[in-house]
Amino acid sequence: MVVKFFDSLIRWYQHQPSTHRFNQVAYSVLLAGFAGLIAAPAKAARLESWQFNPSQNQLEITTDAGVQPKAQLVADPTRLVIDLPGIVLGRPVINESMSGTVRSMRIGQFDRDTTRIVIELAPGYTLEPSQIKFRGITDRRWVIKLPTPKLASSSTKPAIAVVPQSSLDSRPNESGLAAIESVELNGSSDQLMIQANKPIRYTSRWDRSLAAYRIEISPAQLGNSVKEPELGAGSPISRIKLRQENAQTVAVLVQPASGIQLGQMNQPSQRLVTLQVQRPRVVPATNTTSPRVMSVFNPAVANIPMPRSPNGRVVVMIDPGHGGPDPGAVGVNGLQEKVIVLDISNQVAALLQRQGVQALLTRADDRDLDLEPRVQMAEQSNATVFVSIHANAISLSRPEVNGLETYYHESGLGLAQTIHQNVLQFTGVRDRGVRKARFYVLRKTSMPSVLVEVGFVTGRDDASRLSNPAYRTQMADAIARGILQYLQRAARL
Ligand SMILES: [Zn+2]
C-alpha cells in the first residue's frame, strides 16, 4: 500500500509510531516552552520510533544510528531516566500519560545531542534497578523491560540509583556475533571471499563518496587475526579496507583496479560471502540453471526457462515496501504487507542474481527505511531499473477486491507492462491494470521505475494466496521473468 500524499507527509507518517499501539493511553504533545531545546545539527542521528507497552512494562525504541543508552533511577516519584547520547529528537517534548503503575512517559531533548526518555511510576511505587533489562535487538533498536513496580517501603527508597551497567550491555548477539575470520582474494576464481565463523548476512552497494563497493556484513565483528589481503601488481582489486562500522556491522570496501568490473555477490554458504571481481565468463546457452518453479497455481508454465541477463553491466534495485515499525497494509488474519513483500523481494533478487544480473535490495530484512534513502540507493548504485514491491489493501469488508496493479511514472511504462504481463501469465492473479502514478519512489528515481502491488491483503483470494510461501515464490519468479524480459528487450534496442 502506498500513502498517496505529499512527500513530506509520507515521511512524517513513516516516522510516527502508530497511535493504536498506545491503546487506552491518552497522550498529549506539549509545545510550549521547549522550542529552544530542539535545535539540532542537520546530520544528527534521530530517534525514529518508540513504543511503550503498558501490559508488559516494555519500551522499544529505534534510532537511525547506533546508540548506547545510559540509564539511572531517580526517586520521588520513582522514574527511570534513559539518555540516548548522539540522538536528536527533532521535535517538541512528548508526554504520554498512562493509567497503572507506570504513570507517564516523557521524551525530550536533554541537551544539544542527547535525547532523554523519562518513565515515571505512580506515587509510592519503585523498581529494583538490577532488574531493569536493556536488550539490543541491533545497536539501533533497543527493548527496555521493566520489572513489575512494587510499593516502596520508606527504608528502601533510593535517591538516585544508577542502573547496573551489566543490564545495559546485554546485547543478544554480543557473545553470539559472527567473527569475520578471513578476507581473501582467490586468484584462480577471481573471487573475493569473506569467511565468518557463524552465519552472516550481507548487503552491498556502490559507495560513490568512497569510490568503492561497500559490502556490509552483520551481525558480525572483525576477528582478531583477520587482515586486509595483500594485493600484488596486476591484482583486479586496487584496494580493500575492512572496517568495524558499528557494534554489529563490518564493512568491506572494495576498489576495483581500472578496467575491472565487479561481478555479482553470492552466499555459497551461511558463513561465506563472495564477490566476483571480473565479469563472469559467458555461460553457455544450454546451461539450465533456471530454478524449477513450484507451479502449484499454473502448472502449464512450470518449465518455461527463465530469460538470462543481457550482456553488459545491469543493476536491478529491488525495493521491498515498508519495514520495521511500519507494517504497511494489514489484512486478513493480520497478514502484513511488509512481511510478504520482503519474502517476494528477496526471492526476486536471488533469481536475478542466478541469471547473471546484479540485484540489490533497499532492505533485506525487517527494518525501518524512509523513502528518500530508497531512492538514494538506486541512484548511488546507478541502477538500470528500480522495482518497488508492495501489497495492496482496501477495507476488510471488501474481500471481493483482488488483483494486481502495476504503477509507473514516465520512463517506467515498458517495464511496468512487461512485469505486469508476466505476473498475470505466471500467477493467474486478477488484472487491475497498469497505471500511472506520482509516487515518490517513481518520481524521484532517474531510471525506469515501477511499483508492483502484488495483490490485496484484504482480498479473499489474494490474502489466502499471499499467505502461501509457494505462491510467493511463484510471484517472485514471475516478477523476475518480467524484469529479465524487459532488460533483454532494452538491450536489443
Ligand atoms: Zn505499500
Short mmCIF file of C-alpha atoms and ligand atoms in Angstrom, two decimals:
data_model
loop_
_atom_site.label_atom_id
_atom_site.label_comp_id
_atom_site.label_asym_id
_atom_site.label_seq_id
_atom_site.Cartn_x
_atom_site.Cartn_y
_atom_site.Cartn_z
CA MET A 1 0.00 0.00 0.00
CA VAL A 2 1.28 3.43 -0.82
CA VAL A 3 0.35 6.56 1.03
CA LYS A 4 -0.67 8.95 -1.69
CA PHE A 5 0.09 12.30 -0.11
CA PHE A 6 2.86 14.84 -0.30
CA ASP A 7 6.39 13.59 0.22
CA SER A 8 6.80 15.40 3.50
CA LEU A 9 3.62 13.88 4.76
CA ILE A 10 4.78 10.43 3.75
CA ARG A 11 7.99 10.90 5.66
CA TRP A 12 6.11 12.20 8.63
CA TYR A 13 3.79 9.24 8.53
CA GLN A 14 6.66 6.81 8.35
CA HIS A 15 8.26 8.17 11.46
CA GLN A 16 5.17 8.15 13.60
CA PRO A 17 4.67 5.23 15.86
CA SER A 18 1.17 4.00 15.22
CA THR A 19 -1.05 5.59 17.76
CA HIS A 20 -3.17 2.47 18.05
CA ARG A 21 -0.23 0.81 19.81
CA PHE A 22 -0.97 3.07 22.74
CA ASN A 23 -4.43 1.72 23.18
CA GLN A 24 -6.19 3.08 26.23
CA VAL A 25 -3.39 5.57 26.64
CA ALA A 26 -4.12 9.22 26.36
CA TYR A 27 -1.20 11.25 25.20
CA SER A 28 -0.58 14.84 24.57
CA VAL A 29 2.13 16.88 22.97
CA LEU A 30 3.37 19.85 24.90
CA LEU A 31 4.52 22.52 22.55
CA ALA A 32 5.08 25.49 24.77
CA GLY A 33 8.39 26.37 26.32
CA PHE A 34 10.61 23.79 24.72
CA ALA A 35 11.14 25.21 21.25
CA GLY A 36 14.63 26.41 22.10
CA LEU A 37 15.75 22.98 23.18
CA ILE A 38 15.18 21.16 19.98
CA ALA A 39 17.52 22.97 17.61
CA ALA A 40 19.51 20.12 16.12
CA PRO A 41 22.53 19.72 13.88
CA ALA A 42 21.36 18.83 10.39
CA LYS A 43 23.09 15.45 10.17
CA ALA A 44 22.45 14.19 13.69
CA ALA A 45 21.05 10.74 14.29
CA ARG A 46 17.41 10.67 15.21
CA LEU A 47 15.03 8.78 17.44
CA GLU A 48 12.85 7.19 14.80
CA SER A 49 10.19 5.45 16.81
CA TRP A 50 9.25 4.41 20.29
CA GLN A 51 6.54 2.27 21.69
CA PHE A 52 5.68 1.62 25.31
CA ASN A 53 3.64 -1.46 26.01
CA PRO A 54 1.97 -0.89 29.39
CA SER A 55 0.82 -4.51 29.74
CA GLN A 56 4.43 -5.72 29.59
CA ASN A 57 6.12 -2.63 31.03
CA GLN A 58 8.28 -2.65 27.97
CA LEU A 59 9.66 0.20 25.90
CA GLU A 60 11.02 -0.32 22.42
CA ILE A 61 12.99 2.38 20.66
CA THR A 62 14.53 2.64 17.22
CA THR A 63 17.18 5.14 16.22
CA ASP A 64 18.64 5.72 12.77
CA ALA A 65 22.20 5.21 14.02
CA GLY A 66 23.82 3.06 16.64
CA VAL A 67 23.36 4.18 20.24
CA GLN A 68 24.44 3.02 23.70
CA PRO A 69 21.71 4.08 26.15
CA LYS A 70 22.58 5.22 29.67
CA ALA A 71 20.09 4.90 32.48
CA GLN A 72 19.50 5.93 36.06
CA LEU A 73 16.69 5.54 38.50
CA VAL A 74 15.59 8.67 40.36
CA ALA A 75 13.24 8.80 43.37
CA ASP A 76 10.25 10.94 44.39
CA PRO A 77 8.45 9.96 42.30
CA THR A 78 10.44 6.98 41.04
CA ARG A 79 11.41 7.46 37.43
CA LEU A 80 13.72 5.70 35.04
CA VAL A 81 15.79 8.21 33.10
CA ILE A 82 17.23 6.91 29.86
CA ASP A 83 19.66 9.06 27.94
CA LEU A 84 20.45 8.42 24.30
CA PRO A 85 23.77 10.12 23.57
CA GLY A 86 24.21 11.31 20.00
CA ILE A 87 20.49 11.14 19.29
CA VAL A 88 18.40 14.17 18.45
CA LEU A 89 14.66 14.12 18.95
CA GLY A 90 13.98 16.88 16.45
CA ARG A 91 10.51 17.57 17.68
CA PRO A 92 8.76 19.05 20.71
CA VAL A 93 8.59 17.22 24.01
CA ILE A 94 6.28 14.26 24.00
CA ASN A 95 4.30 13.43 27.11
CA GLU A 96 2.18 10.33 27.30
CA SER A 97 0.05 9.65 30.35
CA MET A 98 -0.96 6.17 31.34
CA SER A 99 -3.09 4.59 33.99
CA GLY A 100 -1.44 1.95 36.09
CA THR A 101 1.83 1.68 37.96
CA VAL A 102 3.67 3.35 35.12
CA ARG A 103 2.12 6.77 35.08
CA SER A 104 3.74 8.59 32.22
CA MET A 105 6.47 8.63 29.62
CA ARG A 106 8.16 11.82 28.50
CA ILE A 107 10.62 12.24 25.69
CA GLY A 108 12.60 15.44 25.28
CA GLN A 109 15.90 16.91 24.21
CA PHE A 110 18.14 16.85 27.29
CA ASP A 111 20.99 18.73 25.70
CA ARG A 112 22.05 19.55 22.18
CA ASP A 113 22.73 15.96 21.20
CA THR A 114 21.14 13.82 23.85
CA THR A 115 17.57 12.64 23.80
CA ARG A 116 16.15 11.82 27.23
CA ILE A 117 13.31 9.43 27.92
CA VAL A 118 11.70 9.50 31.36
CA ILE A 119 9.40 6.72 32.50
CA GLU A 120 7.65 7.77 35.67
CA LEU A 121 5.91 5.46 38.13
CA ALA A 122 2.78 6.19 40.12
CA PRO A 123 3.50 7.74 43.55
CA GLY A 124 4.74 5.24 46.11
CA TYR A 125 5.99 2.67 43.61
CA THR A 126 9.58 1.80 42.85
CA LEU A 127 11.68 -0.53 40.71
CA GLU A 128 14.59 -2.81 41.51
CA PRO A 129 17.38 -1.26 39.41
CA SER A 130 19.20 -4.54 38.82
CA GLN A 131 16.04 -6.00 37.25
CA ILE A 132 15.78 -3.38 34.52
CA LYS A 133 16.85 -5.09 31.33
CA PHE A 134 18.17 -3.38 28.23
CA ARG A 135 18.25 -5.65 25.25
CA GLY A 136 19.81 -4.54 21.96
CA ILE A 137 17.98 -6.16 19.06
CA THR A 138 20.52 -4.27 16.99
CA ASP A 139 22.56 -1.28 18.07
CA ARG A 140 19.78 0.87 16.59
CA ARG A 141 16.92 -0.93 18.24
CA TRP A 142 16.56 -1.46 21.97
CA VAL A 143 13.96 -3.11 24.13
CA ILE A 144 13.87 -1.89 27.72
CA LYS A 145 11.98 -4.19 30.04
CA LEU A 146 10.98 -3.01 33.48
CA PRO A 147 10.23 -5.36 36.36
CA THR A 148 6.78 -5.08 37.91
CA PRO A 149 6.78 -1.91 40.03
CA LYS A 150 6.43 -2.57 43.76
CA LEU A 151 5.15 -0.39 46.55
CA ALA A 152 8.21 1.17 48.14
CA SER A 153 8.94 0.85 51.83
CA SER A 154 10.37 4.04 53.20
CA SER A 155 13.70 2.39 54.04
CA THR A 156 14.46 1.12 50.53
CA LYS A 157 13.82 4.30 48.62
CA PRO A 158 16.96 5.35 46.75
CA ALA A 159 17.54 8.98 45.89
CA ILE A 160 19.41 8.07 42.70
CA ALA A 161 20.35 4.58 41.62
CA VAL A 162 22.43 4.06 38.56
CA VAL A 163 21.07 1.15 36.59
CA PRO A 164 23.79 -1.52 36.62
CA GLN A 165 25.92 -1.38 33.53
CA SER A 166 25.52 -5.12 33.03
CA SER A 167 21.83 -4.69 32.40
CA LEU A 168 22.63 -2.17 29.66
CA ASP A 169 25.12 -4.35 27.88
CA SER A 170 23.09 -7.45 27.35
CA ARG A 171 23.12 -7.37 23.60
CA PRO A 172 21.72 -10.68 22.46
CA ASN A 173 24.38 -11.30 19.87
CA GLU A 174 27.30 -9.97 21.84
CA SER A 175 28.64 -13.40 22.58
CA GLY A 176 27.00 -14.92 19.53
CA LEU A 177 28.26 -12.39 17.00
CA ALA A 178 29.94 -13.87 13.98
CA ALA A 179 33.62 -13.07 13.66
CA ILE A 180 34.99 -12.31 10.20
CA GLU A 181 37.91 -14.70 10.06
CA SER A 182 39.37 -14.07 6.65
CA VAL A 183 39.01 -11.83 3.62
CA GLU A 184 40.93 -13.27 0.71
CA LEU A 185 41.24 -12.83 -2.98
CA ASN A 186 41.13 -16.17 -4.71
CA GLY A 187 43.18 -15.65 -7.86
CA SER A 188 42.07 -18.77 -9.69
CA SER A 189 38.38 -17.99 -9.42
CA ASP A 190 38.68 -14.18 -9.37
CA GLN A 191 36.58 -14.08 -6.26
CA LEU A 192 36.85 -12.10 -3.11
CA MET A 193 35.92 -14.48 -0.31
CA ILE A 194 34.71 -13.28 3.06
CA GLN A 195 34.60 -16.06 5.61
CA ALA A 196 32.98 -15.93 9.05
CA ASN A 197 32.78 -18.45 11.87
CA LYS A 198 28.98 -18.14 12.17
CA PRO A 199 26.10 -17.38 9.80
CA ILE A 200 26.13 -13.86 8.42
CA ARG A 201 24.01 -11.67 6.19
CA TYR A 202 25.20 -9.03 3.81
CA THR A 203 24.06 -6.03 1.86
CA SER A 204 26.11 -4.30 -0.78
CA ARG A 205 26.08 -1.16 -2.83
CA TRP A 206 28.33 1.19 -4.68
CA ASP A 207 29.51 3.91 -2.29
CA ARG A 208 30.09 6.88 -4.51
CA SER A 209 31.60 9.05 -1.80
CA LEU A 210 34.36 6.48 -1.17
CA ALA A 211 34.57 5.37 -4.80
CA ALA A 212 34.34 1.84 -3.51
CA TYR A 213 31.96 -1.07 -3.48
CA ARG A 214 30.67 -1.41 0.04
CA ILE A 215 29.76 -4.79 1.47
CA GLU A 216 28.17 -4.61 4.90
CA ILE A 217 28.08 -7.76 6.95
CA SER A 218 26.03 -8.26 10.06
CA PRO A 219 25.73 -9.32 12.77
CA ALA A 220 29.50 -9.52 12.77
CA GLN A 221 32.72 -8.22 14.20
CA LEU A 222 36.23 -8.28 12.79
CA GLY A 223 38.05 -11.35 14.04
CA ASN A 224 41.29 -10.93 15.95
CA SER A 225 43.52 -12.26 13.23
CA VAL A 226 41.73 -11.04 10.13
CA LYS A 227 43.87 -8.89 7.84
CA GLU A 228 43.29 -6.96 4.68
CA PRO A 229 44.57 -9.16 1.85
CA GLU A 230 47.84 -8.29 0.17
CA LEU A 231 47.20 -7.14 -3.34
CA GLY A 232 50.03 -7.66 -5.78
CA ALA A 233 50.64 -5.84 -9.04
CA GLY A 234 48.09 -6.95 -11.60
CA SER A 235 45.51 -7.66 -8.95
CA PRO A 236 41.98 -6.96 -10.16
CA ILE A 237 41.41 -5.08 -6.90
CA SER A 238 43.44 -1.99 -6.14
CA ARG A 239 42.36 -1.57 -2.54
CA ILE A 240 40.43 -3.39 0.17
CA LYS A 241 39.58 -1.87 3.53
CA LEU A 242 37.99 -3.62 6.48
CA ARG A 243 36.12 -1.50 8.98
CA GLN A 244 34.07 -2.15 12.08
CA GLU A 245 31.22 0.22 11.22
CA ASN A 246 29.36 -0.22 14.47
CA ALA A 247 28.94 -2.82 17.18
CA GLN A 248 27.38 -5.37 14.85
CA THR A 249 28.38 -4.38 11.34
CA VAL A 250 31.59 -4.94 9.46
CA ALA A 251 32.14 -3.07 6.21
CA VAL A 252 34.38 -4.40 3.47
CA LEU A 253 35.24 -1.65 0.99
CA VAL A 254 36.49 -2.81 -2.39
CA GLN A 255 38.06 -0.62 -5.04
CA PRO A 256 38.39 -2.41 -8.37
CA ALA A 257 41.50 -1.79 -10.48
CA SER A 258 40.90 0.24 -13.59
CA GLY A 259 39.14 -1.67 -16.33
CA ILE A 260 37.90 -4.31 -13.91
CA GLN A 261 34.23 -4.76 -13.30
CA LEU A 262 32.85 -6.12 -10.12
CA GLY A 263 30.51 -9.01 -10.75
CA GLN A 264 27.80 -10.48 -8.65
CA MET A 265 27.78 -11.32 -5.00
CA ASN A 266 26.90 -14.74 -3.76
CA GLN A 267 26.49 -16.52 -0.50
CA PRO A 268 27.54 -20.13 -1.17
CA SER A 269 27.11 -20.97 2.48
CA GLN A 270 25.74 -19.16 5.51
CA ARG A 271 29.26 -18.29 6.61
CA LEU A 272 30.76 -17.38 3.26
CA VAL A 273 30.08 -14.36 1.08
CA THR A 274 31.80 -13.98 -2.27
CA LEU A 275 32.18 -11.17 -4.76
CA GLN A 276 33.10 -11.85 -8.37
CA VAL A 277 35.79 -9.37 -9.28
CA GLN A 278 35.80 -9.85 -13.01
CA ARG A 279 32.85 -10.14 -15.26
CA PRO A 280 31.72 -13.73 -15.15
CA ARG A 281 32.54 -15.74 -18.23
CA VAL A 282 29.65 -16.11 -20.63
CA VAL A 283 27.52 -19.03 -19.59
CA PRO A 284 26.66 -21.37 -22.47
CA ALA A 285 23.09 -21.06 -23.66
CA THR A 286 22.44 -24.72 -22.86
CA ASN A 287 23.13 -24.10 -19.21
CA THR A 288 19.88 -24.80 -17.44
CA THR A 289 20.45 -23.17 -14.10
CA SER A 290 16.91 -21.86 -14.10
CA PRO A 291 15.27 -22.95 -10.92
CA ARG A 292 12.24 -25.11 -11.39
CA VAL A 293 9.21 -23.17 -10.42
CA MET A 294 6.93 -24.68 -7.85
CA SER A 295 3.98 -24.19 -10.08
CA VAL A 296 1.11 -25.23 -7.95
CA PHE A 297 -1.01 -22.45 -9.37
CA ASN A 298 -0.25 -22.68 -13.05
CA PRO A 299 1.41 -25.98 -13.98
CA ALA A 300 1.39 -25.19 -17.69
CA VAL A 301 4.21 -22.65 -17.36
CA ALA A 302 6.43 -24.62 -15.00
CA ASN A 303 9.14 -25.44 -17.47
CA ILE A 304 9.48 -22.21 -19.42
CA PRO A 305 13.16 -21.27 -18.90
CA MET A 306 13.96 -18.03 -17.18
CA PRO A 307 15.48 -15.41 -19.53
CA ARG A 308 19.14 -14.66 -18.86
CA SER A 309 20.78 -11.34 -18.30
CA PRO A 310 21.69 -9.32 -21.37
CA ASN A 311 25.38 -8.60 -21.82
CA GLY A 312 26.83 -5.55 -20.13
CA ARG A 313 26.52 -4.09 -16.69
CA VAL A 314 22.99 -4.33 -15.39
CA VAL A 315 21.97 -3.45 -11.87
CA VAL A 316 18.44 -4.01 -10.64
CA MET A 317 17.36 -2.33 -7.43
CA ILE A 318 14.56 -4.22 -5.70
CA ASP A 319 12.68 -2.23 -3.09
CA PRO A 320 10.50 -4.12 -0.60
CA GLY A 321 7.99 -1.61 0.76
CA HIS A 322 7.68 -0.57 4.41
CA GLY A 323 9.51 -2.48 7.19
CA GLY A 324 10.40 -2.16 10.85
CA PRO A 325 7.72 -0.32 12.79
CA ASP A 326 5.78 0.31 9.58
CA PRO A 327 3.92 -2.91 8.66
CA GLY A 328 2.33 -1.38 5.55
CA ALA A 329 -1.11 -2.77 4.86
CA VAL A 330 -2.51 -5.27 7.35
CA GLY A 331 -5.15 -7.64 6.07
CA VAL A 332 -6.93 -10.91 6.63
CA ASN A 333 -5.70 -12.72 9.77
CA GLY A 334 -3.21 -9.94 10.42
CA LEU A 335 -1.35 -10.62 7.19
CA GLN A 336 1.30 -7.90 6.96
CA GLU A 337 2.41 -6.27 3.75
CA LYS A 338 5.99 -5.75 4.96
CA VAL A 339 6.43 -9.49 5.54
CA ILE A 340 5.00 -10.61 2.21
CA VAL A 341 6.89 -8.10 0.12
CA LEU A 342 10.21 -8.79 1.85
CA ASP A 343 9.91 -12.50 1.12
CA ILE A 344 8.98 -11.88 -2.51
CA SER A 345 11.69 -9.25 -2.97
CA ASN A 346 14.45 -11.43 -1.51
CA GLN A 347 13.46 -14.18 -3.90
CA VAL A 348 13.31 -11.84 -6.90
CA ALA A 349 16.83 -10.63 -6.10
CA ALA A 350 18.15 -14.19 -5.72
CA LEU A 351 16.56 -15.26 -9.01
CA LEU A 352 18.05 -12.29 -10.84
CA GLN A 353 21.49 -13.00 -9.37
CA ARG A 354 21.24 -16.57 -10.57
CA GLN A 355 20.53 -15.30 -14.07
CA GLY A 356 23.61 -13.10 -14.09
CA VAL A 357 22.09 -9.77 -13.10
CA GLN A 358 23.46 -7.80 -10.20
CA ALA A 359 20.45 -7.40 -7.96
CA LEU A 360 20.48 -5.11 -4.95
CA LEU A 361 17.87 -4.68 -2.24
CA THR A 362 16.98 -1.46 -0.48
CA ARG A 363 16.31 -3.60 2.57
CA ALA A 364 17.00 -7.30 3.01
CA ASP A 365 15.50 -7.57 6.46
CA ASP A 366 12.74 -6.14 8.60
CA ARG A 367 13.94 -2.61 9.13
CA ASP A 368 12.59 0.90 9.05
CA LEU A 369 13.54 2.67 5.86
CA ASP A 370 12.43 6.07 4.66
CA LEU A 371 11.53 6.71 1.05
CA GLU A 372 14.41 9.06 0.40
CA PRO A 373 17.23 6.56 1.12
CA ARG A 374 15.47 4.03 -1.09
CA VAL A 375 15.76 6.44 -3.97
CA GLN A 376 19.33 7.37 -3.00
CA MET A 377 20.39 3.74 -3.04
CA ALA A 378 19.04 3.32 -6.55
CA GLU A 379 20.79 6.49 -7.71
CA GLN A 380 24.09 5.72 -5.98
CA SER A 381 24.30 2.25 -7.41
CA ASN A 382 23.44 3.67 -10.81
CA ALA A 383 20.70 1.09 -11.10
CA THR A 384 19.40 0.21 -14.56
CA VAL A 385 15.88 -0.25 -13.26
CA PHE A 386 14.09 0.17 -9.93
CA VAL A 387 11.29 -2.17 -8.87
CA SER A 388 9.36 -1.41 -5.70
CA ILE A 389 7.22 -4.25 -4.39
CA HIS A 390 4.12 -3.65 -2.31
CA ALA A 391 0.83 -5.30 -1.42
CA ASN A 392 -2.46 -3.50 -1.61
CA ALA A 393 -5.31 -3.04 0.82
CA ILE A 394 -8.84 -1.82 1.00
CA SER A 395 -11.34 -2.32 3.81
CA LEU A 396 -11.61 -5.79 5.33
CA SER A 397 -15.28 -5.55 4.47
CA ARG A 398 -14.37 -5.64 0.77
CA PRO A 399 -12.95 -9.18 0.37
CA GLU A 400 -14.15 -9.24 -3.23
CA VAL A 401 -11.47 -6.72 -4.25
CA ASN A 402 -8.44 -8.66 -5.50
CA GLY A 403 -5.82 -8.27 -8.19
CA LEU A 404 -2.53 -6.97 -9.50
CA GLU A 405 -1.78 -3.28 -10.09
CA THR A 406 1.48 -2.06 -11.57
CA TYR A 407 2.37 1.61 -11.36
CA TYR A 408 4.87 3.63 -13.36
CA HIS A 409 5.83 7.22 -13.89
CA GLU A 410 7.14 8.36 -17.27
CA SER A 411 10.01 6.11 -18.37
CA GLY A 412 8.75 3.06 -16.49
CA LEU A 413 5.82 2.21 -18.76
CA GLY A 414 7.57 -0.54 -20.74
CA LEU A 415 8.97 -2.11 -17.60
CA ALA A 416 5.55 -1.94 -15.91
CA GLN A 417 3.81 -3.61 -18.86
CA THR A 418 6.39 -6.39 -19.13
CA ILE A 419 6.30 -7.23 -15.42
CA HIS A 420 2.52 -6.96 -15.32
CA GLN A 421 2.07 -9.36 -18.25
CA ASN A 422 4.45 -11.92 -16.76
CA VAL A 423 2.77 -11.83 -13.38
CA LEU A 424 -0.67 -12.25 -14.94
CA GLN A 425 0.59 -15.15 -17.05
CA PHE A 426 2.55 -16.95 -14.36
CA THR A 427 0.32 -16.49 -11.33
CA GLY A 428 -3.19 -16.11 -12.68
CA VAL A 429 -3.84 -13.15 -10.38
CA ARG A 430 -6.75 -10.91 -11.34
CA ASP A 431 -5.85 -7.97 -13.60
CA ARG A 432 -6.41 -4.47 -12.24
CA GLY A 433 -4.25 -2.79 -14.84
CA VAL A 434 -1.08 -0.85 -15.42
CA ARG A 435 -1.49 2.64 -14.03
CA LYS A 436 0.37 5.91 -13.98
CA ALA A 437 1.04 7.48 -10.56
CA ARG A 438 3.18 10.15 -8.97
CA PHE A 439 4.56 8.06 -6.11
CA TYR A 440 7.71 9.43 -4.53
CA VAL A 441 9.95 6.49 -5.40
CA LEU A 442 8.77 6.60 -9.02
CA ARG A 443 9.09 10.34 -9.45
CA LYS A 444 12.46 10.74 -7.76
CA THR A 445 14.29 7.89 -9.45
CA SER A 446 16.04 8.73 -12.71
CA MET A 447 15.94 5.21 -14.16
CA PRO A 448 12.81 3.37 -15.38
CA SER A 449 11.00 2.51 -12.18
CA VAL A 450 7.80 0.72 -11.28
CA LEU A 451 5.80 -0.15 -8.21
CA VAL A 452 4.09 -3.52 -8.21
CA GLU A 453 1.13 -4.06 -5.92
CA VAL A 454 1.15 -7.85 -5.91
CA GLY A 455 -2.37 -8.25 -4.55
CA PHE A 456 -4.75 -7.26 -1.77
CA VAL A 457 -4.00 -8.46 1.76
CA THR A 458 -7.65 -7.64 2.43
CA GLY A 459 -8.88 -9.67 -0.56
CA ARG A 460 -10.38 -13.12 -0.09
CA ASP A 461 -8.42 -14.68 -2.96
CA ASP A 462 -5.22 -12.67 -2.76
CA ALA A 463 -4.81 -12.93 1.02
CA SER A 464 -5.03 -16.69 1.06
CA ARG A 465 -2.61 -16.99 -1.84
CA LEU A 466 -0.14 -14.41 -0.50
CA SER A 467 -0.09 -16.31 2.82
CA ASN A 468 1.20 -19.32 0.92
CA PRO A 469 5.02 -19.42 0.57
CA ALA A 470 4.75 -21.40 -2.67
CA TYR A 471 2.61 -18.68 -4.20
CA ARG A 472 5.07 -16.00 -3.09
CA THR A 473 7.84 -17.97 -4.78
CA GLN A 474 5.75 -18.08 -7.92
CA MET A 475 5.07 -14.35 -7.71
CA ALA A 476 8.81 -13.68 -7.30
CA ASP A 477 9.57 -15.90 -10.26
CA ALA A 478 7.06 -14.02 -12.43
CA ILE A 479 8.38 -10.60 -11.43
CA ALA A 480 11.98 -11.72 -12.10
CA ARG A 481 10.93 -13.01 -15.51
CA GLY A 482 9.31 -9.69 -16.31
CA ILE A 483 12.42 -7.76 -15.32
CA LEU A 484 14.72 -10.05 -17.33
CA GLN A 485 12.49 -9.89 -20.38
CA TYR A 486 12.45 -6.12 -20.22
CA LEU A 487 16.25 -5.96 -19.85
CA GLN A 488 16.73 -8.26 -22.84
CA ARG A 489 14.40 -6.19 -25.00
CA ALA A 490 16.03 -2.95 -23.87
CA ALA A 491 19.48 -4.36 -24.71
CA ARG A 492 18.36 -5.16 -28.24
CA LEU A 493 17.15 -1.63 -28.99
ZN ZN B 1 2.80 -0.46 0.48
#
